[in-house]
Short mmCIF file of C-alpha atoms in Angstrom, two decimals:
data_model
loop_
_atom_site.label_atom_id
_atom_site.label_comp_id
_atom_site.label_asym_id
_atom_site.label_seq_id
_atom_site.Cartn_x
_atom_site.Cartn_y
_atom_site.Cartn_z
CA UNK A 1 36.25 33.24 -7.76
CA UNK A 2 36.53 29.69 -9.06
CA UNK A 3 37.67 26.34 -7.76
CA UNK A 4 40.88 26.73 -9.79
CA UNK A 5 41.84 29.56 -7.55
CA UNK A 6 42.12 27.15 -4.62
CA UNK A 7 45.59 26.15 -5.82
CA UNK A 8 48.06 27.34 -3.21
CA UNK A 9 45.39 28.20 -0.73
CA UNK A 10 45.04 26.64 2.76
CA UNK A 11 42.45 24.06 2.36
CA UNK A 12 40.56 22.39 5.27
CA UNK A 13 39.39 18.86 4.87
CA UNK A 14 37.99 16.01 6.83
CA UNK A 15 39.88 12.85 7.83
CA UNK A 16 42.12 11.42 5.05
CA UNK A 17 40.37 8.08 5.43
CA UNK A 18 36.94 9.48 4.75
CA UNK A 19 35.06 9.07 1.38
CA UNK A 20 34.58 12.72 1.22
CA UNK A 21 38.34 13.34 1.25
CA UNK A 22 38.86 11.14 -1.81
CA UNK A 23 35.80 12.69 -3.47
CA UNK A 24 37.27 16.07 -2.82
CA UNK A 25 40.67 15.02 -4.18
CA UNK A 26 39.08 13.63 -7.34
CA UNK A 27 37.00 16.75 -7.89
CA UNK A 28 39.86 19.14 -7.26
CA UNK A 29 42.07 17.16 -9.70
CA UNK A 30 39.75 18.18 -12.45
CA UNK A 31 40.86 21.76 -11.56
CA UNK A 32 44.55 21.05 -11.51
CA UNK A 33 44.84 20.52 -7.69
CA UNK A 34 46.10 17.19 -6.16
CA UNK A 35 45.76 17.05 -2.48
CA UNK A 36 48.54 14.47 -2.19
CA UNK A 37 50.99 16.34 -4.46
CA UNK A 38 50.01 19.69 -2.98
CA UNK A 39 49.80 18.42 0.60
CA UNK A 40 51.52 21.58 2.11
CA UNK A 41 48.31 23.47 1.53
CA UNK A 42 46.07 20.95 3.24
CA UNK A 43 44.92 21.00 6.86
CA UNK A 44 43.06 18.01 8.20
CA UNK A 45 40.37 18.34 10.79
CA UNK A 46 39.19 14.85 11.35
CA UNK A 47 35.42 15.18 11.63
CA UNK A 48 35.55 18.43 13.58
CA UNK A 49 33.50 20.48 11.08
CA UNK A 50 32.92 23.29 13.52
CA UNK A 51 36.74 23.85 13.88
CA UNK A 52 37.02 23.74 10.14
CA UNK A 53 34.34 26.43 9.71
CA UNK A 54 35.89 28.51 12.44
CA UNK A 55 39.23 28.21 10.53
CA UNK A 56 37.56 29.73 7.49
CA UNK A 57 35.75 32.42 9.35
CA UNK A 58 38.89 33.51 11.18
CA UNK A 59 41.14 33.43 8.05
CA UNK A 60 43.28 30.49 9.34
CA UNK A 61 42.05 28.61 6.26
CA UNK A 62 41.21 30.03 2.79
CA UNK A 63 38.90 27.12 1.88
CA UNK A 64 36.93 24.50 3.81
CA UNK A 65 35.49 21.54 2.01
CA UNK A 66 32.51 20.20 3.77
CA UNK A 67 29.63 18.08 2.36
CA UNK A 68 26.61 20.32 1.63
CA UNK A 69 24.31 17.96 3.64
CA UNK A 70 26.45 18.51 6.76
CA UNK A 71 26.37 22.27 6.22
CA UNK A 72 22.59 22.19 5.77
CA UNK A 73 21.97 20.04 8.81
CA UNK A 74 24.46 21.47 11.30
CA UNK A 75 25.26 25.05 10.21
CA UNK A 76 22.28 26.54 8.35
CA UNK A 77 22.79 29.91 10.11
CA UNK A 78 26.30 30.32 8.55
CA UNK A 79 25.08 30.32 4.94
CA UNK A 80 25.03 34.18 4.59
CA UNK A 81 28.61 34.42 5.84
CA UNK A 82 30.19 31.93 3.46
CA UNK A 83 30.78 31.69 -0.26
CA UNK A 84 30.04 28.37 -1.87
CA UNK A 85 31.54 26.48 -4.88
CA UNK A 86 30.38 23.30 -6.50
CA UNK A 87 33.46 21.07 -6.96
CA UNK A 88 31.73 19.12 -9.76
CA UNK A 89 29.63 21.57 -11.69
CA UNK A 90 27.57 20.01 -14.39
CA UNK A 91 28.94 16.50 -13.62
CA UNK A 92 26.85 13.52 -14.71
CA UNK A 93 27.13 9.83 -15.03
CA UNK A 94 24.74 7.71 -17.07
CA UNK A 95 22.67 10.92 -17.58
CA UNK A 96 22.20 11.41 -13.84
CA UNK A 97 23.19 14.96 -12.86
CA UNK A 98 25.38 15.73 -9.85
CA UNK A 99 24.84 15.43 -6.89
CA UNK A 100 24.51 11.84 -7.53
CA UNK A 101 22.05 9.72 -5.38
CA UNK A 102 24.78 7.97 -3.46
CA UNK A 103 23.46 8.11 0.09
CA UNK A 104 21.15 5.67 1.83
CA UNK A 105 18.18 5.96 4.04
CA UNK A 106 20.26 4.49 6.85
CA UNK A 107 22.90 7.17 6.64
CA UNK A 108 21.51 10.03 4.45
CA UNK A 109 24.37 12.36 5.46
CA UNK A 110 27.14 10.01 4.19
CA UNK A 111 27.96 9.26 0.64
CA UNK A 112 28.79 5.72 -0.52
CA UNK A 113 32.17 5.58 -2.07
CA UNK A 114 34.33 2.96 -3.76
CA UNK A 115 37.91 2.51 -4.87
CA UNK A 116 38.68 3.71 -8.44
CA UNK A 117 39.69 0.11 -9.23
CA UNK A 118 36.13 -1.09 -8.78
CA UNK A 119 34.29 -1.40 -12.06
CA UNK A 120 31.38 1.08 -12.46
CA UNK A 121 28.88 -1.77 -12.95
CA UNK A 122 29.68 -3.10 -9.45
CA UNK A 123 29.62 0.34 -7.96
CA UNK A 124 26.24 0.99 -9.50
CA UNK A 125 24.64 -2.23 -8.36
CA UNK A 126 25.99 -2.00 -4.80
CA UNK A 127 24.83 1.62 -4.68
CA UNK A 128 21.37 0.72 -5.89
CA UNK A 129 21.06 -2.19 -3.38
CA UNK A 130 22.07 0.08 -0.45
CA UNK A 131 19.76 2.84 -1.53
CA UNK A 132 16.83 0.42 -1.74
CA UNK A 133 17.67 -1.26 1.50
CA UNK A 134 14.57 -1.13 3.93
CA UNK A 135 15.81 0.79 7.01
CA UNK A 136 13.39 -1.11 9.12
CA UNK A 137 14.89 -4.53 8.51
CA UNK A 138 16.69 -6.08 11.46
CA UNK A 139 19.84 -6.59 9.18
CA UNK A 140 19.80 -2.82 8.43
CA UNK A 141 19.43 -1.84 11.96
CA UNK A 142 22.30 -4.20 13.01
CA UNK A 143 24.71 -2.14 10.84
#
């Protein structure tokens, strides 16, 4: 099956305020699915990834969208039971292949996201600065 087949399916997602929600929406739009226009098919789980996975395994959800790093870190034993799809296959930006290096040493399991209105040059420079931030600095530890 393909990501296009998600249209009309019950999709489980994280909190609507999370960067991964907007990244998911952007990726799904490339396949003709808009989570705002097709909201009836969306079930929000906040950050309760375990409940989201249980929803998929019990057929309460057709699809659960969870960041691969979270799956690898928290639920590696479930890999044989689930089918995986890349939302952005063969995606690239400035010759960098997806997945993009958008996490930091401070929070490697979170992606850095920006509003679509922010110019790419600014996104790139902020992302580079955050990725290169020394996690041992007092400023970094302060949050």
